[in-house]
XYZ file of N, CA and C in Angstrom:
768
model
N -6.552 1.234 18.472
C -5.694 0.242 17.820
C -5.208 0.785 16.475
N -3.918 0.862 16.294
C -3.358 1.465 15.080
C -3.605 0.606 13.848
N -3.811 1.279 12.735
C -3.774 0.599 11.447
C -2.321 0.661 10.972
N -1.784 -0.481 10.528
C -0.379 -0.552 10.101
C -0.327 -0.600 8.578
N 0.399 0.363 8.001
C 0.434 0.500 6.539
C 1.880 0.508 6.052
N 2.218 -0.423 5.172
C 3.526 -0.403 4.505
C 3.445 0.511 3.299
N 4.464 1.336 3.132
C 4.582 2.109 1.898
C 5.667 1.418 1.094
N 5.270 0.803 -0.002
C 6.181 -0.134 -0.672
C 6.088 -0.049 -2.184
N 7.236 -0.218 -2.807
C 7.342 -0.423 -4.252
C 8.744 -0.970 -4.484
N 8.847 -2.069 -5.213
C 10.160 -2.688 -5.407
C 11.059 -1.868 -6.331
N 10.459 -0.917 -7.032
C 11.230 -0.028 -7.893
C 11.656 1.185 -7.064
N 12.923 1.572 -7.145
C 13.391 2.758 -6.423
C 13.037 4.034 -7.180
N 13.176 5.164 -6.502
C 13.003 6.462 -7.153
C 11.587 6.796 -7.556
N 10.606 6.269 -6.812
C 9.201 6.521 -7.178
C 8.495 7.458 -6.188
N 9.265 8.007 -5.246
C 8.642 8.887 -4.253
C 8.134 8.145 -3.040
N 8.709 6.975 -2.779
C 8.251 6.137 -1.661
C 8.519 6.816 -0.308
N 9.777 7.193 -0.069
C 10.108 7.823 1.214
C 9.475 9.204 1.320
N 9.437 9.937 0.216
C 8.781 11.257 0.200
C 7.326 11.116 0.643
N 6.665 10.074 0.146
C 5.264 9.835 0.524
C 5.158 9.403 1.984
N 6.055 8.523 2.418
C 6.025 8.064 3.817
C 6.153 9.249 4.774
N 7.153 10.092 4.538
C 7.431 11.222 5.435
C 6.295 12.247 5.391
N 5.871 12.606 4.191
C 4.937 13.728 4.072
C 3.483 13.356 4.342
N 3.089 12.113 4.049
C 1.744 11.682 4.442
C 1.673 11.538 5.956
N 2.713 10.934 6.552
C 2.757 10.791 8.021
C 2.698 12.163 8.692
N 3.487 13.112 8.178
C 3.526 14.458 8.771
C 2.185 15.169 8.614
N 1.555 15.032 7.445
C 0.276 15.712 7.203
C -0.823 15.162 8.116
N -0.804 13.859 8.350
C -1.785 13.261 9.272
C -1.520 13.695 10.707
N -0.241 13.815 11.049
C 0.123 14.240 12.413
C -0.289 15.690 12.660
N -0.165 16.537 11.638
C -0.603 17.934 11.758
C -2.125 17.985 11.968
N -2.814 16.980 11.413
C -4.270 16.868 11.626
C -4.587 16.179 12.967
N -3.576 16.095 13.820
C -3.699 15.562 15.189
C -4.080 14.085 15.240
N -3.638 13.335 14.228
C -3.690 11.873 14.327
C -2.343 11.434 14.893
N -2.370 10.462 15.784
C -1.112 9.986 16.397
C -0.456 9.014 15.417
N 0.717 9.404 14.936
C 1.366 8.663 13.854
C 2.770 8.221 14.259
N 3.068 6.947 13.966
C 4.421 6.415 14.133
C 4.946 6.053 12.759
N 6.128 6.568 12.426
C 6.779 6.239 11.158
C 7.996 5.370 11.449
N 7.992 4.159 10.893
C 9.123 3.240 11.051
C 10.003 3.353 9.818
N 11.251 3.765 9.992
C 12.171 3.810 8.851
C 12.821 2.441 8.727
N 12.285 1.648 7.788
C 12.718 0.254 7.636
C 13.627 0.077 6.422
N 14.098 1.189 5.900
C 14.991 1.185 4.744
C 16.407 1.483 5.235
N 17.378 0.588 4.970
C 18.752 0.818 5.445
C 19.353 2.153 4.998
N 18.818 2.745 3.909
C 19.332 4.054 3.471
C 19.016 5.154 4.477
N 17.988 4.961 5.275
C 17.690 5.889 6.372
C 17.185 7.256 5.954
N 16.609 7.368 4.758
C 16.195 8.700 4.294
C 14.970 9.249 5.030
N 14.096 8.367 5.506
C 12.943 8.856 6.283
C 13.408 9.394 7.637
N 14.494 8.830 8.152
C 15.057 9.299 9.423
C 15.609 10.705 9.260
N 16.515 10.882 8.292
C 17.115 12.207 8.094
C 16.086 13.214 7.587
N 15.096 12.729 6.840
C 14.063 13.614 6.297
C 13.110 14.156 7.344
N 13.147 13.579 8.546
C 12.345 14.108 9.658
C 13.233 14.771 10.712
N 14.504 15.015 10.332
C 15.392 15.775 11.207
C 16.129 14.962 12.251
N 16.130 13.624 12.104
C 16.795 12.773 13.097
C 18.132 12.259 12.562
N 18.988 11.878 13.478
C 20.304 11.330 13.144
C 20.128 9.879 12.741
N 20.658 9.480 11.564
C 20.333 8.129 11.112
C 21.331 7.053 11.526
N 22.477 7.416 12.046
C 23.418 6.362 12.430
C 23.779 6.427 13.906
N 22.798 6.769 14.706
C 23.081 6.940 16.137
C 22.769 5.685 16.955
N 22.485 4.549 16.285
C 22.118 3.328 17.024
C 20.708 3.472 17.577
N 20.286 2.492 18.356
C 18.955 2.526 18.955
C 17.842 2.834 17.957
N 17.849 2.081 16.867
C 16.787 2.219 15.879
C 16.023 0.919 15.761
N 15.349 0.744 14.643
C 14.490 -0.424 14.446
C 15.300 -1.724 14.451
N 16.568 -1.644 14.079
C 17.435 -2.823 14.117
C 17.445 -3.446 15.519
N 17.524 -2.591 16.542
C 17.602 -3.083 17.928
C 16.357 -3.881 18.307
N 15.214 -3.443 17.803
C 13.973 -4.170 18.092
C 13.929 -5.476 17.313
N 14.329 -5.401 16.060
C 14.226 -6.543 15.150
C 15.147 -7.691 15.558
N 16.380 -7.377 15.916
C 17.397 -8.401 16.175
C 17.637 -8.622 17.662
N 17.608 -7.534 18.449
C 17.985 -7.644 19.872
C 16.814 -7.560 20.838
N 15.582 -7.616 20.288
C 14.364 -7.605 21.121
C 14.222 -6.359 21.990
N 14.810 -5.241 21.579
C 14.606 -3.997 22.334
C 13.137 -3.596 22.209
N 12.553 -3.079 23.288
C 11.142 -2.668 23.255
C 10.959 -1.482 22.312
N 9.969 -1.578 21.452
C 9.751 -0.523 20.454
C 9.459 0.822 21.118
N 8.809 0.776 22.287
C 8.430 2.028 22.974
C 9.652 2.835 23.402
N 10.787 2.165 23.561
C 11.999 2.884 23.976
C 12.759 3.443 22.778
N 12.283 3.146 21.570
C 13.056 3.480 20.373
C 12.499 4.652 19.577
N 11.200 4.963 19.750
C 10.703 6.050 18.921
C 11.172 7.396 19.447
N 11.338 8.319 18.507
C 11.878 9.643 18.806
C 10.832 10.712 18.479
N 10.885 11.793 19.236
C 10.019 12.937 18.941
C 10.515 13.649 17.687
N 9.596 14.338 17.022
C 9.963 15.186 15.879
C 9.432 16.589 16.154
N 9.615 17.473 15.202
C 9.103 18.848 15.359
C 7.585 18.883 15.390
N 6.957 17.842 14.882
C 5.488 17.787 14.876
C 5.038 16.955 16.074
N 4.224 17.535 16.895
C 3.863 16.939 18.190
C 3.358 15.491 18.090
N 2.514 15.223 17.090
C 1.879 13.899 17.013
C 2.641 12.896 16.149
N 3.812 13.287 15.669
C 4.595 12.384 14.813
C 5.825 11.868 15.548
N 5.910 10.544 15.690
C 7.102 9.889 16.260
C 7.748 9.048 15.159
N 9.062 8.878 15.275
C 9.806 8.113 14.261
C 10.721 7.106 14.945
N 10.705 5.860 14.450
C 11.728 4.885 14.850
C 12.783 4.908 13.751
N 14.007 5.374 14.084
C 15.004 5.576 13.033
C 15.581 4.286 12.475
N 16.153 4.431 11.290
C 16.965 3.375 10.681
C 18.410 3.602 11.107
N 19.262 2.647 10.818
C 20.702 2.846 11.020
C 21.430 1.924 10.055
N 22.729 2.134 9.917
C 23.467 1.296 8.953
C 23.481 -0.172 9.375
N 23.214 -0.456 10.662
C 23.145 -1.856 11.127
C 22.070 -2.645 10.383
N 21.069 -1.926 9.901
C 19.948 -2.590 9.232
C 20.400 -3.311 7.964
N 21.510 -2.862 7.383
C 22.044 -3.527 6.184
C 22.371 -4.987 6.506
N 22.947 -5.217 7.686
C 23.318 -6.583 8.083
C 22.149 -7.401 8.599
N 21.044 -6.735 8.910
C 19.897 -7.449 9.493
C 19.389 -8.531 8.560
N 19.472 -8.255 7.267
C 19.025 -9.203 6.252
C 19.677 -10.572 6.455
N 20.992 -10.561 6.648
C 21.751 -11.806 6.824
C 21.440 -12.426 8.179
N 21.344 -11.574 9.209
C 21.092 -12.084 10.561
C 19.708 -12.716 10.688
N 18.756 -12.209 9.932
C 17.388 -12.738 10.018
C 17.270 -14.157 9.468
N 18.108 -14.481 8.499
C 17.961 -15.744 7.762
C 17.848 -16.957 8.685
N 18.653 -17.013 9.713
C 18.657 -18.207 10.572
C 17.770 -18.089 11.814
N 17.044 -17.001 11.926
C 16.222 -16.816 13.130
C 14.871 -17.507 12.982
N 14.331 -18.027 14.092
C 12.988 -18.625 14.021
C 11.958 -17.529 13.728
N 10.896 -17.890 13.022
C 9.830 -16.936 12.686
C 10.396 -15.662 12.068
N 11.359 -15.831 11.192
C 12.088 -14.655 10.674
C 11.193 -13.657 9.940
N 10.095 -14.129 9.342
C 9.204 -13.227 8.594
C 8.286 -12.423 9.507
N 8.211 -12.836 10.786
C 7.245 -12.224 11.711
C 7.900 -11.337 12.764
N 9.200 -11.077 12.623
C 9.924 -10.321 13.659
C 9.364 -8.905 13.833
N 9.107 -8.221 12.724
C 8.600 -6.848 12.840
C 7.193 -6.832 13.425
N 6.384 -7.803 13.020
C 5.019 -7.898 13.562
C 5.060 -8.010 15.088
N 5.973 -8.844 15.591
C 6.157 -8.984 17.048
C 6.563 -7.654 17.672
N 7.518 -6.978 17.019
C 8.031 -5.699 17.546
C 6.923 -4.674 17.729
N 5.957 -4.668 16.797
C 4.946 -3.607 16.785
C 3.784 -3.849 17.750
N 3.755 -5.041 18.354
C 2.636 -5.362 19.264
C 2.444 -4.315 20.357
N 3.580 -3.824 20.897
C 3.491 -2.868 22.010
C 3.140 -1.456 21.554
N 3.140 -1.220 20.239
C 2.912 0.146 19.742
C 1.476 0.385 19.277
N 0.751 -0.691 18.983
C -0.543 -0.506 18.303
C -1.571 0.266 19.133
N -1.463 0.219 20.445
C -2.436 0.944 21.265
C -2.052 2.402 21.490
N -0.840 2.766 21.070
C -0.339 4.126 21.315
C -0.595 5.079 20.146
N -0.966 4.522 18.983
C -1.052 5.342 17.770
C -2.342 5.073 17.008
N -2.665 6.003 16.105
C -3.780 5.801 15.188
C -3.306 5.101 13.916
N -2.123 5.521 13.444
C -1.553 4.929 12.226
C -0.068 4.668 12.417
N 0.370 3.521 11.924
C 1.802 3.201 11.891
C 2.173 2.996 10.427
N 3.110 3.820 9.931
C 3.593 3.683 8.555
C 4.979 3.062 8.557
N 5.196 2.127 7.640
C 6.512 1.484 7.498
C 7.073 1.876 6.134
N 8.202 2.586 6.156
C 8.881 2.916 4.890
C 9.768 1.734 4.532
N 9.322 0.947 3.554
C 9.997 -0.317 3.214
C 11.169 -0.084 2.262
N 12.118 -1.029 2.232
C 13.222 -0.918 1.262
C 12.706 -1.091 -0.168
N 13.404 -0.496 -1.160
C 12.963 -0.625 -2.555
C 13.459 -1.923 -3.195
N 13.140 -3.044 -2.568
C 13.576 -4.345 -3.091
C 12.716 -5.411 -2.445
N 12.722 -6.595 -3.041
C 12.022 -7.703 -2.377
C 13.051 -8.424 -1.516
N 13.088 -8.056 -0.251
C 14.068 -8.613 0.674
C 13.323 -9.139 1.886
N 14.054 -9.758 2.797
C 13.430 -10.238 4.037
C 12.862 -9.073 4.851
N 13.474 -7.896 4.706
C 12.942 -6.717 5.399
C 11.570 -6.350 4.825
N 11.466 -6.343 3.503
C 10.180 -6.035 2.860
C 9.131 -7.078 3.230
N 9.532 -8.334 3.250
C 8.612 -9.414 3.638
C 8.126 -9.193 5.077
N 9.037 -8.809 5.972
C 8.649 -8.494 7.357
C 7.650 -7.345 7.415
N 7.912 -6.310 6.616
C 7.022 -5.141 6.613
C 5.618 -5.536 6.156
N 5.534 -6.308 5.069
C 4.227 -6.687 4.524
C 3.501 -7.682 5.435
N 4.260 -8.522 6.098
C 3.655 -9.496 7.023
C 3.080 -8.788 8.255
N 3.699 -7.664 8.630
C 3.250 -6.928 9.818
C 2.081 -5.991 9.536
N 1.772 -5.773 8.254
C 0.852 -4.683 7.872
C -0.586 -5.137 7.664
N -1.485 -4.177 7.856
C -2.890 -4.373 7.487
C -3.086 -4.092 5.999
N -2.286 -3.138 5.489
C -2.459 -2.762 4.083
C -1.152 -2.208 3.505
N -1.146 -2.055 2.181
C 0.025 -1.536 1.458
C -0.386 -0.326 0.640
N 0.353 0.752 0.797
C 0.168 1.939 -0.034
C 1.302 1.947 -1.056
N 0.947 2.055 -2.334
C 1.948 1.928 -3.403
C 2.123 3.265 -4.123
N 3.261 3.939 -3.923
C 3.543 5.141 -4.707
C 4.021 4.721 -6.096
N 3.549 5.426 -7.111
C 3.859 5.044 -8.489
C 4.192 6.292 -9.286
N 5.388 6.301 -9.854
C 5.812 7.448 -10.647
C 5.028 7.502 -11.952
N 4.703 8.715 -12.397
C 3.913 8.876 -13.626
C 4.801 8.716 -14.864
N 5.291 7.517 -15.082
C 6.096 7.250 -16.283
C 5.874 5.811 -16.732
N 6.287 5.507 -17.948
C 5.971 4.215 -18.554
C 6.458 3.029 -17.722
N 7.696 3.076 -17.229
C 8.253 1.921 -16.518
C 7.513 1.618 -15.210
N 6.793 2.607 -14.721
C 6.000 2.390 -13.504
C 4.972 1.293 -13.725
N 4.453 1.213 -14.954
C 3.438 0.202 -15.253
C 4.013 -1.205 -15.125
N 5.292 -1.357 -15.469
C 5.937 -2.664 -15.291
C 6.158 -2.956 -13.804
N 6.553 -1.921 -13.063
C 6.835 -2.085 -11.638
C 5.614 -2.498 -10.828
N 4.442 -2.009 -11.221
C 3.226 -2.290 -10.438
C 2.896 -3.776 -10.454
N 3.169 -4.457 -11.572
C 2.852 -5.889 -11.618
C 3.754 -6.673 -10.663
N 4.994 -6.206 -10.488
C 5.903 -6.887 -9.557
C 5.420 -6.785 -8.116
N 5.066 -5.570 -7.690
C 4.633 -5.401 -6.298
C 3.310 -6.132 -6.058
N 2.439 -6.166 -7.070
C 1.170 -6.896 -6.924
C 1.420 -8.398 -6.767
N 2.388 -8.909 -7.527
C 2.745 -10.338 -7.397
C 3.270 -10.633 -5.988
N 4.097 -9.724 -5.490
C 4.651 -9.890 -4.139
C 3.531 -9.908 -3.099
N 2.580 -8.991 -3.236
C 1.455 -8.924 -2.293
C 0.676 -10.242 -2.316
N 0.464 -10.787 -3.518
C -0.240 -12.074 -3.634
C 0.516 -13.196 -2.917
N 1.830 -13.217 -3.078
C 2.653 -14.242 -2.410
C 2.563 -14.121 -0.891
N 2.624 -12.877 -0.403
C 2.534 -12.648 1.054
C 1.160 -13.083 1.562
N 0.127 -12.760 0.800
C -1.233 -13.182 1.189
C -1.339 -14.707 1.251
N -0.748 -15.362 0.279
C -0.869 -16.817 0.192
C -0.148 -17.511 1.340
N 0.996 -16.980 1.762
C 1.844 -17.713 2.704
C 1.907 -17.142 4.121
N 1.764 -15.807 4.263
C 2.126 -15.203 5.550
C 1.075 -14.277 6.151
N 0.319 -13.581 5.312
C -0.596 -12.570 5.841
C -1.843 -12.500 4.952
N -2.774 -13.461 5.137
C -3.938 -13.553 4.244
C -4.831 -12.319 4.244
N -4.768 -11.499 5.294
C -5.676 -10.346 5.365
C -5.051 -9.053 4.819
N -3.879 -9.142 4.194
C -3.206 -7.956 3.659
C -4.022 -7.339 2.513
N -4.299 -6.045 2.619
C -5.088 -5.341 1.607
C -4.225 -4.323 0.868
N -4.677 -3.913 -0.303
C -4.042 -2.789 -0.992
C -4.771 -1.525 -0.542
N -4.055 -0.668 0.175
C -4.636 0.592 0.662
C -4.965 1.503 -0.520
N -4.082 1.496 -1.501
C -4.311 2.314 -2.682
C -3.016 2.603 -3.413
N -3.160 3.230 -4.569
C -2.008 3.602 -5.397
C -1.970 5.120 -5.478
N -0.806 5.689 -5.179
C -0.639 7.145 -5.232
C 0.277 7.492 -6.401
N -0.225 8.269 -7.338
C 0.582 8.693 -8.480
C 1.480 9.856 -8.056
N 2.781 9.735 -8.309
C 3.752 10.732 -7.850
C 4.541 11.313 -9.026
N 5.262 12.413 -8.731
C 6.187 13.032 -9.704
C 5.474 13.383 -11.007
N 4.281 13.898 -10.886
C 3.463 14.215 -12.066
C 3.903 15.528 -12.685
N 4.112 15.502 -13.988
C 4.437 16.707 -14.753
C 3.310 16.910 -15.763
N 2.498 17.931 -15.545
C 1.286 18.115 -16.358
C 1.607 18.413 -17.832
N 2.861 18.825 -18.114
C 3.231 19.139 -19.503
C 3.571 17.878 -20.302
N 3.687 16.766 -19.588
C 4.116 15.519 -20.224
C 2.885 14.666 -20.582
N 2.657 14.489 -21.876
C 1.479 13.711 -22.308
C 1.496 12.288 -21.785
N 2.685 11.692 -21.749
C 2.801 10.311 -21.283
C 2.334 10.179 -19.832
N 2.641 11.191 -19.011
C 2.226 11.163 -17.599
C 0.703 11.052 -17.488
N -0.012 11.792 -18.339
C -1.486 11.727 -18.352
C -1.957 10.328 -18.770
N -1.275 9.764 -19.752
C -1.646 8.424 -20.236
C -1.438 7.355 -19.161
N -0.325 7.475 -18.432
C -0.033 6.502 -17.365
C -1.130 6.548 -16.299
N -1.549 7.759 -15.926
C -2.615 7.896 -14.924
C -3.907 7.241 -15.423
N -4.254 7.504 -16.679
C -5.465 6.903 -17.254
C -5.389 5.371 -17.223
N -4.215 4.864 -17.579
C -3.989 3.409 -17.616
C -4.146 2.797 -16.222
N -3.544 3.437 -15.242
C -3.618 2.922 -13.860
C -5.064 2.976 -13.355
N -5.757 4.073 -13.642
C -7.162 4.185 -13.205
C -8.032 3.127 -13.867
N -7.729 2.833 -15.131
C -8.497 1.822 -15.867
C -8.322 0.440 -15.219
N -7.074 0.139 -14.827
C -6.778 -1.174 -14.245
C -7.192 -1.290 -12.780
N -7.019 -0.211 -12.023
C -7.184 -0.322 -10.564
C -8.359 0.466 -10.001
N -9.041 1.228 -10.861
C -10.265 1.902 -10.448
C -10.131 2.695 -9.167
N -11.019 2.405 -8.223
C -11.079 3.169 -6.974
C -9.850 2.995 -6.083
N -9.048 1.987 -6.387
C -7.819 1.809 -5.601
C -6.824 2.946 -5.865
N -7.020 3.679 -6.972
C -6.130 4.795 -7.297
C -6.622 6.051 -6.579
N -5.752 6.659 -5.775
C -6.120 7.898 -5.095
C -6.350 8.998 -6.133
N -7.356 9.836 -5.874
C -7.633 10.976 -6.758
C -6.504 12.006 -6.678
N -5.940 12.179 -5.492
C -4.863 13.159 -5.305
C -3.615 12.696 -6.050
N -3.058 13.593 -6.841
C -1.838 13.296 -7.600
C -0.726 14.205 -7.093
N 0.429 13.621 -6.816
C 1.548 14.394 -6.267
C 2.401 14.932 -7.416
N 2.547 16.256 -7.523
C 3.296 16.823 -8.650
C 4.801 16.805 -8.403
N 5.568 16.954 -9.459
C 6.981 17.296 -9.295
C 7.019 18.704 -8.711
N 7.848 18.913 -7.691
C 7.839 20.208 -7.019
C 9.200 20.459 -6.382
N 9.762 21.617 -6.672
C 11.111 21.932 -6.191
C 11.176 21.931 -4.665
N 10.182 22.525 -4.020
C 10.203 22.604 -2.540
C 10.125 21.207 -1.915
N 9.376 20.342 -2.567
C 9.258 18.954 -2.110
C 10.609 18.246 -2.205
N 11.352 18.522 -3.272
C 12.679 17.919 -3.460
C 13.707 18.494 -2.492
N 13.552 19.771 -2.153
C 14.523 20.437 -1.278
C 14.355 20.066 0.197
N 13.125 19.848 0.617
C 12.849 19.734 2.060
C 13.653 18.654 2.793
N 13.938 17.460 2.183
C 14.712 16.455 2.929
C 16.110 16.941 3.318
N 16.722 17.784 2.474
C 18.079 18.231 2.801
C 18.082 19.201 3.982
N 16.884 19.701 4.349
C 16.758 20.549 5.540
C 16.216 19.757 6.733
N 16.043 18.433 6.537
C 15.558 17.576 7.629
C 14.135 17.894 8.041
N 13.317 18.286 7.072
C 11.936 18.661 7.403
C 10.951 18.072 6.395
N 9.788 17.622 6.861
C 8.700 17.348 5.916
C 8.347 18.658 5.216
N 7.803 18.575 4.020
C 7.558 19.793 3.239
C 6.561 20.725 3.921
N 5.683 20.170 4.734
C 4.683 20.989 5.433
C 5.345 21.965 6.419
N 6.538 21.611 6.910
C 7.291 22.514 7.794
C 8.258 23.395 7.009
N 8.651 22.921 5.839
C 9.639 23.643 5.028
C 8.985 24.767 4.229
N 7.854 24.469 3.580
C 7.110 25.485 2.834
C 5.659 25.045 2.746
N 4.878 25.477 3.723
C 3.505 24.989 3.874
C 2.619 25.333 2.671
N 2.969 26.414 1.948
C 2.121 26.837 0.829
C 2.569 26.309 -0.533
N 3.603 25.474 -0.540
C 4.090 24.933 -1.817
C 3.095 23.919 -2.381
N 3.185 23.679 -3.684
C 2.293 22.696 -4.310
C 2.510 21.309 -3.711
N 3.758 20.994 -3.397
C 4.062 19.694 -2.795
C 3.371 19.521 -1.448
N 3.453 20.559 -0.620
C 2.826 20.507 0.701
C 1.311 20.390 0.587
N 0.723 21.231 -0.272
C -0.742 21.218 -0.420
C -1.239 19.873 -0.950
N -0.454 19.247 -1.842
C -0.895 17.966 -2.413
C -0.847 16.854 -1.355
N 0.164 16.877 -0.478
C 0.206 15.846 0.574
C -0.863 16.072 1.642
N -1.204 17.336 1.886
C -2.320 17.598 2.816
C -3.629 17.087 2.215
N -3.755 17.265 0.904
C -4.943 16.767 0.193
C -4.983 15.237 0.245
N -3.824 14.610 0.065
C -3.741 13.141 0.135
C -4.134 12.656 1.536
N -3.656 13.360 2.566
C -3.998 12.976 3.950
C -5.510 13.057 4.170
N -6.121 14.104 3.617
C -7.578 14.265 3.739
C -8.304 13.092 3.074
N -7.853 12.767 1.855
C -8.473 11.664 1.111
C -8.258 10.336 1.840
N -7.058 10.160 2.396
C -6.735 8.957 3.164
C -7.696 8.817 4.351
N -7.934 9.911 5.052
C -8.830 9.859 6.232
C -10.276 9.571 5.831
N -10.703 10.134 4.702
C -12.071 9.862 4.229
C -12.194 8.365 3.907
N -11.171 7.810 3.230
C -11.203 6.383 2.878
C -11.215 5.497 4.134
N -10.586 6.006 5.183
C -10.552 5.240 6.436
C -11.643 5.693 7.404
N -12.604 6.432 6.868
C -13.747 6.941 7.648
C -13.317 7.752 8.858
N -12.069 8.225 8.836
C -11.566 9.004 9.979
C -11.660 8.261 11.279
N -11.828 6.921 11.184
C -12.155 6.155 12.402
C -10.937 5.764 13.198
N -9.742 5.917 12.605
C -8.532 5.547 13.357
C -7.896 6.796 13.933
């Protein structure tokens, strides 16, 4: 039975999709069966795994037209990693969902047929509090929060925490915080060190020990349609996501 994890932060530009793609890929290389749902209308997780993002037959079809999720996932270069692509239709899904019954639970319904096929299902959520994000959090067992190592990140974390509390209160009482991943770390920047200390002070063990650095190869890999582990396996970016995957598995007792 798959564990379903939303990768979410209402602030954009924090390494959310980078984390979704590269953590999913690193776990798949470790032979865990992983499904990545690109639930962001921008479709960057789709193109970042080498798939066409506007070819139709993506998550929109499952969400709005009841297409079976099993017919929608696509193979990637990594044997154990499958992706359900995004498409530009997802932009309109927000409006279409408004009048539908059980509108907050549509994604949860979609994923029912997938949970026995995978060990982990990751949802790359939009960088906003929208009905899509609400669907992602309602469908999930836990939330992984990427957080950029800068001052404004501290303001952003309170917003996503408030959202999680609201979802727990109304829609998904068992939703947990999987953890906080510090991203875009520049060791030469004193403020970056202070932000990490501050987050660890507030969130303790919820903060992953692995810190994702700023890394040129990590930034380049999406334009080649590859997770960094396939683009440059020995880069600092690749090694840090492999380390994060290891830590993630230890936290989950490797049981999934």
